[in-house]
Structure formats: C-alpha cells, structure tokens
Amino acid sequence: RLFEWLPSYYSQMHQSVELQGDWDIVQDKLPTFSHWLRLNEQDTDPVRVSLTRRWGRDVSRGKLHPIESEISRIRPYFPNIVIHNMHDGDLEESFYCDILNATNTCDHRRSSTRKRNPTRNHDYAILALAAHHRGALKVQSANISRTDVESSLMEHHKKVDANETFPVTCISPSEEKELLDRSILFEKRILGNSAWYQSEHGETEHRAKFQSYVKKSKFCNVDVERVLSDSSWQQYFNTTVFSPRRRVKALHTVPRPQGPTTMNAR
C-alpha cells in the first residue's frame, strides 16, 4: 500500500551511505517526510536514490505505484508476471508456499521465528543537522560525526522524557486525504479484481490502517523550530560540549534486484 511504502522508503533511502555522519549535505537531502513528499512532486529531490531517479517521474508525482513502473519495465522480457499480495498472510510464507510451491522452504518458514524489521526514525539526525547549521553545537573536535551528536541527543532525550516525545510537523489534512485516495486507487487498480480485495481486507481495512498510521504519527517528524526555541533544549545545547564516540559502521544500501518476475504488491 502506498501509504505504508512511502514512509518505509523514506526511512530506508535516508540511511544510505551518502548521509552517514555528513555535516555538509544540503538540508533537502535529509528533509522531514512532509517536505520530502513535496520534493518528489516537484522532481527536486537531490538524493541519488530518489523516486524520480529510481522509478521515474510518474511515480514521484503520484501517477503510478512503483510496482506499476517495475511491471512496465520488465513485461517486455517477462510477460507472465504474477502479483504477489504481501498483505494476504505472511509475506515470505505465502511467497514460498503459494507462489513458488517450494515445499521444504515453505515448511521451514512456517516453523521459523519471525524477525521484525523496524523503520528507523530520523528525528535525531534531522535535529542534529539543524542545530549544526544554526551554530548551536559546541564540539570538542572538528572530527565529530553527526552520528556522535545523534547518540548524545538521544541519550539526553531519554533522560528528560522517557517516552522520547517531540513536537512534530506532519503532512496537512489535505495531503492526508490525497495520500489515502491515491493509495486506495493504486491498490484497486493492481488488486481490485481479486477475491482478497473484495473482502473486508480490501478498502475497509485499507482505510482503517491508514488512520492507525495517522494516529501513530507515521507521517510526521520532529519540529526543529519548536525544539530549538524551547528553553530546556536551548540550555542543553548551551551547556553541552559534544565529543567523538566509538565509530558506528555505516549502513549500506541494498543493491536493487534485477528483473524479478514476481512482484510484491504493497
């Protein structure tokens, strides 16, 4: 589903190598989610794995779901494409058991422990970068990385607020409606003829899950203007000298797979 995929890809693309510990990147390379959506609509996202560069302008402007773009690219070479609905049961289990009919792998998957892959929150990176550009950071060494500052910000926040709540900036109500309408349209276009979509798991579930995303602030990020103008945070920045920490290995972007014939509809 588009509304689930966009925050997931936003998180994934902004933890790539080119952003790790880099103080000199332009702000648009680490935008809030709402700002990122607008960058895509305008085809101005500067990141090398932007929606436009990876899937084309029709995806970044919201005219196509990424899976539709992929299908159009590979259909000339693989005409018999099967749409794998990742919402119909366990993703890997249904793929091995129902699509590939790989009996042994299917049995192994059914008996194995499921591993979660949580979405990374970029709020501390956004805050660290904003504080740096405004000259709010006092550093012990010029070699200090953004990762060092992020870790310090996170530790401080946990001490003063166990829930780690930030004032946030989110997409607008009109943007929410547009995203939901577009997400439903794409799912209906891709899976509308399936029995699954015609059941309660289709549009009804789609709308309910979207509202759960809104409630959980999935389309929001830290409001740096409010944080940096808050007296307690100002005191923290004024009295803290940030020092280098043990280096954290940079995450690497997973290479894009070439020409799959089974597509996961999200």
XYZ file of N, CA and C in Angstrom:
798
model
N 0.840 -1.192 0.000
C 0.000 0.000 0.000
C 0.874 1.240 0.000
N 0.496 2.187 -0.811
C 1.343 3.357 -0.993
C 1.616 4.075 0.322
N 0.592 4.221 1.166
C 0.776 4.986 2.398
C 1.714 4.279 3.372
N 1.865 2.961 3.252
C 2.820 2.226 4.080
C 4.215 2.250 3.452
N 4.234 2.145 2.136
C 5.510 2.057 1.432
C 6.284 3.372 1.467
N 5.613 4.488 1.320
C 6.315 5.773 1.264
C 7.120 6.072 2.534
N 6.539 5.965 3.741
C 7.362 6.195 4.939
C 8.501 5.186 5.069
N 8.250 3.955 4.635
C 9.287 2.926 4.701
C 10.450 3.269 3.776
N 10.137 3.685 2.553
C 11.210 4.021 1.615
C 11.913 5.309 2.028
N 11.151 6.255 2.549
C 11.745 7.489 3.068
C 12.807 7.159 4.117
N 12.471 6.256 5.028
C 13.410 5.867 6.076
C 14.619 5.147 5.497
N 14.373 4.226 4.582
C 15.455 3.427 4.005
C 16.432 4.288 3.210
N 15.913 5.158 2.369
C 16.792 5.918 1.480
C 17.627 6.938 2.237
N 17.129 7.407 3.383
C 17.866 8.419 4.123
C 18.808 7.839 5.165
N 18.986 6.533 5.155
C 20.024 5.948 5.997
C 21.129 5.350 5.129
N 21.169 5.737 3.868
C 22.184 5.234 2.949
C 23.541 5.852 3.251
N 24.565 5.312 2.633
C 25.938 5.697 2.922
C 26.182 7.191 2.757
N 25.605 7.793 1.745
C 25.921 9.184 1.447
C 25.477 10.148 2.548
N 24.637 9.687 3.472
C 24.156 10.580 4.522
C 24.796 10.307 5.877
N 25.572 9.241 6.005
C 26.094 8.872 7.310
C 27.172 9.842 7.787
N 26.913 10.506 8.902
C 27.905 11.358 9.526
C 28.326 12.555 8.702
N 27.556 12.951 7.734
C 27.946 14.014 6.816
C 27.308 15.325 7.256
N 28.130 16.310 7.613
C 27.612 17.593 8.062
C 27.344 18.554 6.916
N 27.913 18.287 5.762
C 27.882 19.270 4.683
C 26.745 19.070 3.689
N 25.898 18.081 3.923
C 24.815 17.847 2.978
C 23.807 18.984 3.031
N 23.184 19.237 1.907
C 22.150 20.264 1.882
C 20.937 19.752 2.646
N 20.140 20.655 3.164
C 19.026 20.268 4.017
C 18.037 19.360 3.295
N 17.864 19.580 1.987
C 16.894 18.782 1.251
C 17.280 17.310 1.173
N 18.550 16.977 1.473
C 18.946 15.577 1.467
C 18.525 14.856 2.742
N 18.110 15.584 3.749
C 17.564 14.969 4.953
C 16.334 15.764 5.384
N 15.297 15.736 4.577
C 14.094 16.516 4.862
C 13.160 15.769 5.810
N 12.161 16.465 6.307
C 11.081 15.776 7.004
C 10.266 15.016 5.965
N 9.418 14.118 6.422
C 8.616 13.331 5.488
C 7.714 14.230 4.644
N 7.084 15.213 5.281
C 6.182 16.095 4.536
C 6.941 16.905 3.487
N 8.128 17.383 3.844
C 8.949 18.129 2.886
C 9.398 17.212 1.749
N 9.729 15.980 2.092
C 10.175 15.009 1.091
C 9.086 14.736 0.056
N 7.834 14.641 0.507
C 6.734 14.431 -0.438
C 6.656 15.576 -1.442
N 6.828 16.788 -0.955
C 6.763 17.946 -1.852
C 7.955 17.977 -2.809
N 9.122 17.564 -2.330
C 10.291 17.490 -3.217
C 10.042 16.517 -4.362
N 9.389 15.406 -4.056
C 9.107 14.417 -5.087
C 8.097 14.935 -6.101
N 7.085 15.610 -5.621
C 6.078 16.153 -6.533
C 6.686 17.172 -7.492
N 7.741 17.846 -7.035
C 8.392 18.871 -7.854
C 9.614 18.339 -8.609
N 9.897 17.040 -8.445
C 11.083 16.424 -9.067
C 12.372 17.123 -8.655
N 12.464 17.523 -7.397
C 13.648 18.253 -6.937
C 14.379 17.545 -5.798
N 14.057 16.286 -5.546
C 14.766 15.535 -4.506
C 16.190 15.268 -4.997
N 17.228 15.768 -4.282
C 18.604 15.648 -4.779
C 19.279 14.311 -4.497
N 18.653 13.441 -3.718
C 19.293 12.186 -3.332
C 19.379 11.242 -4.532
N 20.474 10.498 -4.616
C 20.722 9.655 -5.793
C 19.746 8.491 -5.927
N 19.042 8.142 -4.845
C 18.050 7.063 -4.928
C 16.643 7.633 -4.782
N 16.433 8.824 -5.307
C 15.116 9.455 -5.238
C 14.099 8.656 -6.042
N 12.832 8.931 -5.803
C 11.778 8.229 -6.537
C 11.907 8.460 -8.035
N 12.218 9.690 -8.420
C 12.337 10.007 -9.844
C 13.479 9.228 -10.483
N 14.639 9.191 -9.827
C 15.796 8.509 -10.404
C 15.608 6.998 -10.430
N 14.876 6.482 -9.475
C 14.739 5.023 -9.403
C 13.548 4.498 -10.196
N 12.426 5.219 -10.161
C 11.220 4.705 -10.821
C 10.633 5.637 -11.878
N 11.087 6.873 -11.938
C 10.573 7.781 -12.947
C 9.612 8.820 -12.392
N 9.335 9.824 -13.189
C 8.524 10.950 -12.746
C 7.081 10.578 -12.449
N 6.542 9.595 -13.144
C 5.151 9.218 -12.888
C 4.974 8.666 -11.481
N 6.020 8.052 -10.935
C 5.960 7.558 -9.555
C 6.141 8.710 -8.577
N 7.141 9.554 -8.810
C 7.395 10.651 -7.874
C 6.240 11.644 -7.836
N 5.524 11.770 -8.939
C 4.391 12.699 -8.987
C 3.063 12.041 -8.623
N 3.119 10.772 -8.248
C 1.927 10.102 -7.753
C 0.975 9.584 -8.804
N 1.458 9.387 -10.028
C 0.587 8.870 -11.081
C 0.652 7.349 -11.185
N 1.751 6.766 -10.711
C 1.928 5.319 -10.737
C 2.438 4.829 -9.393
N 2.041 3.612 -9.038
C 2.656 2.925 -7.912
C 4.002 2.382 -8.406
N 5.028 2.322 -7.551
C 6.320 1.788 -8.003
C 6.224 0.422 -8.659
N 5.318 -0.424 -8.181
C 5.207 -1.755 -8.777
C 4.706 -1.670 -10.216
N 3.871 -0.672 -10.506
C 3.395 -0.496 -11.875
C 4.539 -0.067 -12.788
N 5.428 0.755 -12.254
C 6.598 1.158 -13.022
C 7.505 -0.037 -13.297
N 7.708 -0.872 -12.275
C 8.550 -2.059 -12.446
C 7.946 -3.009 -13.482
N 6.646 -3.200 -13.408
C 5.979 -4.104 -14.348
C 6.155 -3.622 -15.785
N 5.999 -2.315 -15.987
C 6.134 -1.781 -17.345
C 7.545 -1.975 -17.889
N 8.536 -1.995 -17.004
C 9.922 -2.164 -17.440
C 10.251 -3.610 -17.804
N 9.732 -4.541 -17.036
C 10.148 -5.932 -17.241
C 9.183 -6.750 -18.083
N 7.963 -6.243 -18.319
C 6.990 -7.029 -19.076
C 7.487 -7.431 -20.470
N 8.235 -6.564 -21.179
C 8.727 -6.996 -22.497
C 9.629 -8.230 -22.436
N 10.241 -8.472 -21.275
C 11.162 -9.599 -21.141
C 10.542 -10.766 -20.372
N 9.608 -10.451 -19.473
C 8.939 -11.471 -18.668
C 7.433 -11.215 -18.721
N 6.765 -11.704 -19.748
C 5.347 -11.370 -19.939
C 4.411 -11.987 -18.900
N 4.799 -13.114 -18.302
C 3.913 -13.793 -17.345
C 4.247 -13.359 -15.918
N 3.759 -12.216 -15.539
C 4.058 -11.644 -14.223
C 2.937 -11.977 -13.242
N 3.329 -12.463 -12.074
C 2.375 -12.775 -11.015
C 2.479 -11.706 -9.938
N 1.362 -11.110 -9.566
C 1.338 -10.120 -8.494
C 1.210 -10.843 -7.159
N 2.212 -10.684 -6.319
C 2.203 -11.318 -5.003
C 1.702 -10.303 -3.980
N 0.541 -10.528 -3.437
C -0.064 -9.611 -2.477
C 0.546 -9.832 -1.098
N 1.382 -8.911 -0.665
C 2.088 -9.085 0.600
C 1.197 -8.876 1.821
N -0.037 -8.458 1.620
C -0.952 -8.272 2.746
C -1.819 -9.504 2.998
N -1.737 -10.469 2.116
C -2.559 -11.674 2.243
C -1.756 -12.750 2.959
N -1.763 -12.718 4.295
C -0.990 -13.666 5.082
C 0.444 -13.203 5.275
N 1.293 -14.092 5.780
C 2.707 -13.788 5.983
C 3.403 -13.665 4.634
N 4.163 -12.586 4.444
C 4.780 -12.293 3.151
C 5.659 -13.434 2.648
N 6.652 -13.821 3.438
C 7.588 -14.851 2.984
C 6.917 -16.215 2.894
N 6.087 -16.517 3.869
C 5.425 -17.820 3.855
C 4.540 -17.981 2.627
N 3.742 -16.975 2.330
C 2.855 -17.079 1.174
C 3.647 -17.110 -0.129
N 4.807 -16.435 -0.154
C 5.639 -16.444 -1.358
C 6.198 -17.844 -1.614
N 6.794 -18.440 -0.586
C 7.377 -19.773 -0.752
C 6.313 -20.849 -0.944
N 5.214 -20.717 -0.201
C 4.215 -21.783 -0.193
C 3.217 -21.677 -1.347
N 2.758 -20.455 -1.635
C 1.679 -20.289 -2.607
C 2.158 -19.900 -4.002
N 3.268 -19.160 -4.072
C 3.765 -18.718 -5.375
C 4.762 -19.715 -5.954
N 5.795 -20.063 -5.177
C 6.839 -20.957 -5.669
C 6.517 -22.432 -5.459
N 5.611 -22.711 -4.523
C 5.325 -24.102 -4.152
C 6.605 -24.840 -3.760
N 7.467 -24.138 -3.032
C 8.732 -24.718 -2.569
C 8.476 -25.396 -1.225
N 8.169 -26.669 -1.255
C 7.675 -27.392 -0.080
C 8.616 -27.317 1.114
N 9.884 -27.645 0.916
C 10.825 -27.673 2.038
C 11.028 -26.274 2.632
N 11.218 -25.297 1.755
C 11.407 -23.928 2.225
C 10.143 -23.421 2.906
N 9.008 -23.799 2.369
C 7.723 -23.420 2.958
C 7.603 -23.966 4.379
N 7.916 -25.249 4.551
C 7.829 -25.869 5.879
C 8.800 -25.210 6.854
N 9.998 -24.895 6.361
C 10.996 -24.251 7.223
C 10.516 -22.876 7.661
N 9.947 -22.139 6.728
C 9.468 -20.800 7.056
C 8.344 -20.861 8.084
N 7.457 -21.802 7.932
C 6.330 -21.917 8.852
C 6.773 -22.263 10.269
N 7.912 -22.929 10.390
C 8.387 -23.338 11.716
C 9.431 -22.386 12.294
N 9.821 -21.365 11.537
C 10.884 -20.465 11.990
C 10.312 -19.265 12.736
N 11.182 -18.600 13.477
C 10.802 -17.409 14.230
C 10.812 -16.188 13.321
N 9.782 -15.383 13.407
C 9.693 -14.184 12.581
C 10.588 -13.085 13.143
N 11.309 -12.400 12.259
C 12.161 -11.288 12.664
C 11.542 -9.978 12.201
N 11.516 -9.019 13.098
C 10.959 -7.713 12.769
C 12.020 -6.836 12.108
N 11.563 -5.964 11.235
C 12.455 -5.029 10.564
C 11.905 -3.616 10.774
N 12.143 -3.049 11.965
C 11.526 -1.759 12.290
C 12.063 -0.623 11.431
N 11.194 0.342 11.168
C 11.586 1.523 10.413
C 12.433 2.434 11.293
N 13.520 2.933 10.742
C 14.397 3.811 11.511
C 13.820 5.217 11.570
N 13.890 5.804 12.763
C 13.437 7.173 12.956
C 14.603 8.129 12.712
N 14.387 9.157 11.889
C 15.459 10.092 11.547
C 15.377 11.411 12.318
N 14.539 11.470 13.341
C 14.331 12.739 14.036
C 15.612 13.296 14.653
N 16.429 12.424 15.244
C 17.651 12.919 15.876
C 18.665 13.396 14.834
N 18.675 12.744 13.681
C 19.559 13.197 12.602
C 19.106 14.556 12.080
N 17.798 14.721 11.926
C 17.254 15.999 11.454
C 17.562 17.109 12.455
N 17.396 16.804 13.749
C 17.662 17.797 14.788
C 19.151 18.136 14.856
N 20.000 17.117 14.769
C 21.445 17.351 14.819
C 21.893 18.231 13.659
N 21.381 17.949 12.483
C 21.766 18.717 11.298
C 21.283 20.164 11.404
N 20.054 20.342 11.890
C 19.514 21.697 12.039
C 20.313 22.491 13.070
N 20.657 21.847 14.182
C 21.435 22.524 15.223
C 22.822 22.898 14.702
N 23.409 22.016 13.913
C 24.731 22.289 13.336
C 24.688 23.501 12.414
N 23.719 23.531 11.522
C 23.643 24.623 10.555
C 23.325 25.964 11.220
N 22.759 25.924 12.420
C 22.436 27.168 13.128
C 23.507 27.551 14.147
N 24.591 26.785 14.170
C 25.684 27.102 15.073
C 25.381 26.836 16.527
N 24.467 25.908 16.799
C 24.062 25.633 18.179
C 24.908 24.555 18.846
N 25.810 23.919 18.099
C 26.594 22.822 18.657
C 27.974 23.294 19.111
N 28.329 22.920 20.330
C 29.689 23.126 20.824
C 30.383 21.771 20.775
N 31.451 21.679 20.002
C 32.089 20.379 19.795
C 33.516 20.382 20.319
N 33.938 19.216 20.801
C 35.285 19.056 21.338
C 36.309 18.907 20.223
N 35.853 18.341 19.107
C 36.755 18.075 17.992
C 36.048 18.350 16.676
N 36.796 18.859 15.723
C 36.217 19.128 14.402
C 35.870 17.838 13.679
N 36.404 16.721 14.171
C 36.159 15.432 13.521
C 34.900 14.735 14.031
N 34.177 15.369 14.906
C 32.979 14.729 15.448
C 31.971 14.482 14.328
N 31.346 13.324 14.361
C 30.394 12.962 13.309
C 28.976 13.296 13.736
N 28.099 13.327 12.763
C 26.700 13.561 13.086
C 26.142 12.407 13.907
N 26.644 11.196 13.660
C 26.204 10.036 14.432
C 26.519 10.215 15.914
N 27.692 10.805 16.217
C 28.051 11.076 17.611
C 27.031 12.003 18.261
N 26.685 13.057 17.548
C 25.740 14.032 18.097
C 24.354 13.415 18.236
N 23.940 12.640 17.244
C 22.637 11.968 17.320
C 22.544 11.115 18.578
N 23.596 10.353 18.865
C 23.595 9.476 20.039
C 23.474 10.280 21.326
N 24.180 11.404 21.391
C 24.109 12.251 22.585
C 22.720 12.862 22.746
N 22.137 13.299 21.649
C 20.788 13.864 21.703
C 19.783 12.823 22.181
N 19.926 11.607 21.681
C 19.011 10.540 22.066
C 19.141 10.216 23.554
N 20.369 10.132 24.046
C 20.583 9.828 25.462
C 19.995 10.921 26.352
N 20.221 12.165 25.968
C 19.672 13.275 26.752
C 18.147 13.236 26.748
N 17.577 12.991 25.592
C 16.117 12.989 25.479
C 15.507 11.888 26.342
N 16.142 10.723 26.370
C 15.636 9.621 27.186
C 15.672 9.966 28.674
N 16.671 10.751 29.076
C 16.788 11.125 30.484
C 15.689 12.095 30.906
N 15.351 13.024 30.031
C 14.371 14.055 30.398
C 12.948 13.680 30.008
N 12.808 12.696 29.121
C 11.478 12.277 28.673
C 11.540 10.803 28.302
N 11.044 9.958 29.186
C 11.127 8.512 28.974
C 10.417 8.078 27.699
N 9.402 8.841 27.292
C 8.648 8.493 26.078
C 9.286 9.043 24.805
N 10.309 9.874 24.963
C 11.021 10.478 23.831
C 10.063 11.159 22.849
N 9.183 11.974 23.378
C 8.225 12.675 22.525
C 8.790 14.023 22.088
N 8.597 14.335 20.827
C 8.994 15.613 20.257
C 7.746 16.350 19.780
N 7.768 17.678 19.762
C 6.756 18.375 18.968
C 7.014 18.017 17.508
N 5.965 17.811 16.749
C 6.156 17.288 15.395
C 5.515 18.183 14.336
N 6.007 18.013 13.137
C 5.403 18.624 11.961
C 4.980 17.493 11.039
N 3.745 17.541 10.567
C 3.159 16.420 9.821
C 2.622 16.901 8.471
N 2.217 15.950 7.660
C 1.543 16.328 6.428
C 0.195 16.947 6.797
N -0.308 17.805 5.952
C -1.550 18.521 6.231
C -2.760 17.609 6.037
N -3.925 17.989 6.566
C -5.138 17.192 6.336
C -5.435 16.978 4.856
N -5.198 17.990 4.039
C -5.445 17.822 2.600
C -4.454 16.842 1.990
N -3.211 16.858 2.477
C -2.214 15.895 1.996
C -2.545 14.487 2.471
N -3.082 14.379 3.679
C -3.536 13.073 4.173
C -4.598 12.499 3.245
N -5.589 13.322 2.922
C -6.680 12.861 2.061
C -6.157 12.455 0.684
N -5.269 13.267 0.141
C -4.716 12.963 -1.177
C -3.925 11.657 -1.155
N -3.147 11.448 -0.094
C -2.353 10.225 0.020
C -3.253 9.007 0.169
N -4.287 9.107 0.990
C -5.208 7.984 1.164
C -5.939 7.673 -0.136
N -6.460 8.689 -0.791
C -7.185 8.473 -2.050
C -6.284 7.819 -3.095
N -5.056 8.292 -3.169
C -4.115 7.756 -4.150
C -3.744 6.313 -3.805
N -3.561 6.047 -2.523
C -3.200 4.707 -2.077
C -4.310 3.709 -2.389
N -5.552 4.105 -2.131
C -6.693 3.236 -2.431
C -6.830 3.024 -3.932
N -6.649 4.088 -4.700
C -6.747 3.987 -6.157
C -5.734 2.990 -6.705
N -4.495 3.077 -6.238
C -3.455 2.177 -6.733
C -3.757 0.725 -6.366
N -4.170 0.497 -5.116
C -4.444 -0.882 -4.706
C -5.611 -1.460 -5.499
N -6.619 -0.646 -5.731
C -7.767 -1.120 -6.512
C -7.353 -1.409 -7.941
N -6.470 -0.584 -8.482
C -6.013 -0.767 -9.855
C -5.167 -2.038 -9.994
N -4.396 -2.357 -8.960
C -3.489 -3.504 -9.022
C -4.165 -4.797 -8.583
N -5.006 -4.720 -7.537
C -5.572 -5.938 -6.945
C -7.096 -5.951 -6.919
N -7.710 -4.984 -7.575
C -9.159 -4.821 -7.471
C -9.986 -6.014 -7.906
N -9.456 -6.840 -8.795
C -10.222 -7.993 -9.289
C -10.064 -9.232 -8.420
N -9.253 -9.152 -7.394
C -9.006 -10.327 -6.555
C -10.098 -10.493 -5.506
N -10.302 -11.741 -5.092
C -11.275 -12.020 -4.033
C -10.837 -11.362 -2.732
N -9.527 -11.288 -2.521
C -8.996 -10.654 -1.313
C -9.441 -9.199 -1.232
N -9.336 -8.477 -2.340
C -9.694 -7.064 -2.320
C -11.194 -6.879 -2.119
N -11.983 -7.803 -2.628
C -13.434 -7.700 -2.497
C -13.907 -8.021 -1.080
N -13.024 -8.600 -0.265
C -13.385 -8.953 1.107
C -13.165 -7.758 2.034
N -13.301 -8.020 3.342
C -13.098 -6.950 4.329
C -11.639 -6.505 4.400
N -10.746 -7.261 3.754
C -9.330 -6.912 3.771
C -8.974 -5.855 2.731
N -9.925 -5.505 1.893
C -9.670 -4.533 0.845
C -9.748 -3.103 1.335
N -10.659 -2.338 0.762
C -10.706 -0.909 1.057
C -11.021 -0.606 2.518
N -11.887 -1.418 3.132
C -12.242 -1.173 4.535
C -11.013 -1.247 5.431
N -10.229 -2.310 5.263
C -9.005 -2.457 6.052
C -7.989 -1.379 5.683
N -7.938 -1.046 4.414
C -7.019 -0.021 3.925
C -7.248 1.300 4.667
N -8.499 1.708 4.747
C -8.828 2.972 5.411
C -8.518 2.913 6.909
N -8.805 1.778 7.525
C -8.561 1.639 8.964
C -7.068 1.700 9.276
N -6.260 1.038 8.461
C -4.818 1.043 8.702
C -4.219 2.419 8.434
N -4.774 3.113 7.475
C -4.289 4.472 7.216
C -4.515 5.348 8.446
N -5.691 5.239 9.038
C -5.980 6.038 10.229
C -5.065 5.660 11.389
N -4.672 4.394 11.462
C -3.736 3.989 12.515
C -2.369 4.628 12.286
N -1.983 4.810 11.023
C -0.725 5.486 10.705
C -0.790 6.952 11.120
N -1.924 7.577 10.871
C -2.095 8.974 11.270
C -1.999 9.091 12.792
N -2.671 8.192 13.488
C -2.684 8.218 14.952
C -1.289 8.002 15.530
N -0.487 7.173 14.862
C 0.869 6.879 15.333
C 1.904 7.883 14.824
N 1.437 8.924 14.145
C 2.325 9.985 13.620
C 3.360 9.446 12.643
N 2.957 8.493 11.821
C 3.875 7.913 10.843
C 4.245 8.899 9.736
N 3.437 9.935 9.571
C 3.701 10.922 8.519
C 4.268 12.210 9.116
N 4.935 12.084 10.252
C 5.430 13.251 10.988
C 6.918 13.110 11.298
N 7.526 14.242 11.593
C 8.912 14.283 12.076
C 9.043 15.398 13.103
N 10.187 15.425 13.744
C 10.446 16.445 14.756
C 10.306 17.841 14.151
N 9.685 18.718 14.904
C 9.571 20.122 14.510
C 10.787 20.848 15.089
N 11.815 21.032 14.272
C 13.071 21.596 14.782
C 12.905 23.045 15.230
N 11.985 23.772 14.626
C 11.777 25.164 15.026
C 11.329 25.234 16.482
N 10.404 24.375 16.848
C 9.888 24.387 18.217
C 10.904 23.824 19.204
N 11.642 22.795 18.795
C 12.635 22.217 19.701
C 13.757 23.211 19.973
N 14.283 23.825 18.917
C 15.421 24.727 19.086
C 15.038 26.053 19.745
N 13.749 26.331 19.819
C 13.307 27.537 20.526
C 12.833 27.217 21.943
N 12.846 25.935 22.304
C 12.438 25.517 23.648
C 13.559 25.827 24.643
N 13.225 26.426 25.767
C 14.244 26.881 26.724
C 15.068 25.727 27.297
N 14.436 24.580 27.548
C 15.179 23.456 28.120
C 16.181 22.889 27.116
N 15.779 22.818 25.844
C 16.709 22.346 24.821
C 17.799 23.381 24.568
N 17.464 24.655 24.624
C 18.477 25.693 24.454
C 19.528 25.610 25.556
N 19.066 25.354 26.788
C 20.003 25.208 27.896
C 20.915 24.004 27.677
N 20.332 22.926 27.176
C 21.135 21.724 26.908
C 22.226 22.025 25.882
N 21.869 22.660 24.783
C 22.863 22.966 23.752
C 23.903 23.968 24.264
N 23.480 24.909 25.109
C 24.406 25.924 25.619
C 25.409 25.360 26.619
N 25.051 24.264 27.274
C 25.905 23.721 28.341
C 26.565 22.399 27.980
N 26.371 21.936 26.758
C 26.910 20.634 26.357
C 28.011 20.792 25.318
N 29.123 20.108 25.567
C 30.200 20.028 24.582
C 30.189 18.601 24.033
N 29.905 18.471 22.765
C 29.792 17.150 22.152
C 31.184 16.618 21.807
N 31.426 15.365 22.157
C 32.729 14.749 21.902
C 32.562 13.485 21.075
N 33.609 13.098 20.340
C 33.524 11.892 19.496
C 33.284 10.643 20.327
N 32.579 9.697 19.727
C 32.297 8.419 20.364
C 32.907 7.301 19.540
N 32.685 6.076 19.995
C 33.122 4.918 19.223
C 32.397 4.920 17.891
N 33.126 4.714 16.818
C 32.547 4.789 15.490
C 31.513 3.696 15.243
N 30.436 4.081 14.583
C 29.386 3.142 14.199
C 29.505 2.886 12.711
N 29.543 1.638 12.329
C 29.692 1.287 10.920
C 28.500 1.788 10.120
N 28.784 2.420 8.994
C 27.716 2.962 8.157
C 26.894 1.847 7.545
N 25.598 2.108 7.418
C 24.715 1.154 6.768
C 24.862 1.293 5.263
N 24.725 0.186 4.557
C 24.861 0.213 3.107
C 23.511 -0.022 2.449
N 23.294 0.662 1.375
C 22.064 0.485 0.625
C 22.082 -0.870 -0.069
N 20.991 -1.609 0.053
C 20.900 -2.914 -0.599
C 20.789 -2.722 -2.100
N 21.619 -3.412 -2.898
C 21.544 -3.261 -4.357
C 20.170 -3.613 -4.881
N 19.751 -2.925 -5.879
C 18.451 -3.161 -6.474
C 18.438 -4.473 -7.235
N 17.481 -5.377 -6.954
C 17.415 -6.646 -7.674
C 17.060 -6.425 -9.132
N 17.530 -7.311 -9.987
C 17.310 -7.172 -11.414
C 16.218 -8.121 -11.902
N 15.187 -7.560 -12.499
C 14.192 -8.320 -13.242
C 13.454 -9.422 -12.534
N 12.843 -9.209 -11.345
C 12.034 -10.274 -10.752
C 10.754 -10.470 -11.549
N 10.283 -11.690 -11.615
C 9.052 -11.943 -12.344
C 7.856 -11.996 -11.423
N 8.104 -12.038 -10.103
C 7.012 -11.994 -9.138
C 7.102 -10.677 -8.392
N 6.023 -9.915 -8.385
C 6.045 -8.588 -7.801
C 5.270 -8.574 -6.494
N 5.846 -7.953 -5.462
C 5.164 -7.815 -4.183
C 4.341 -6.544 -4.186
N 3.044 -6.677 -4.094
C 2.158 -5.511 -4.092
C 2.028 -4.992 -2.686
N 2.510 -3.766 -2.484
C 2.460 -3.190 -1.141
C 1.463 -2.061 -1.108
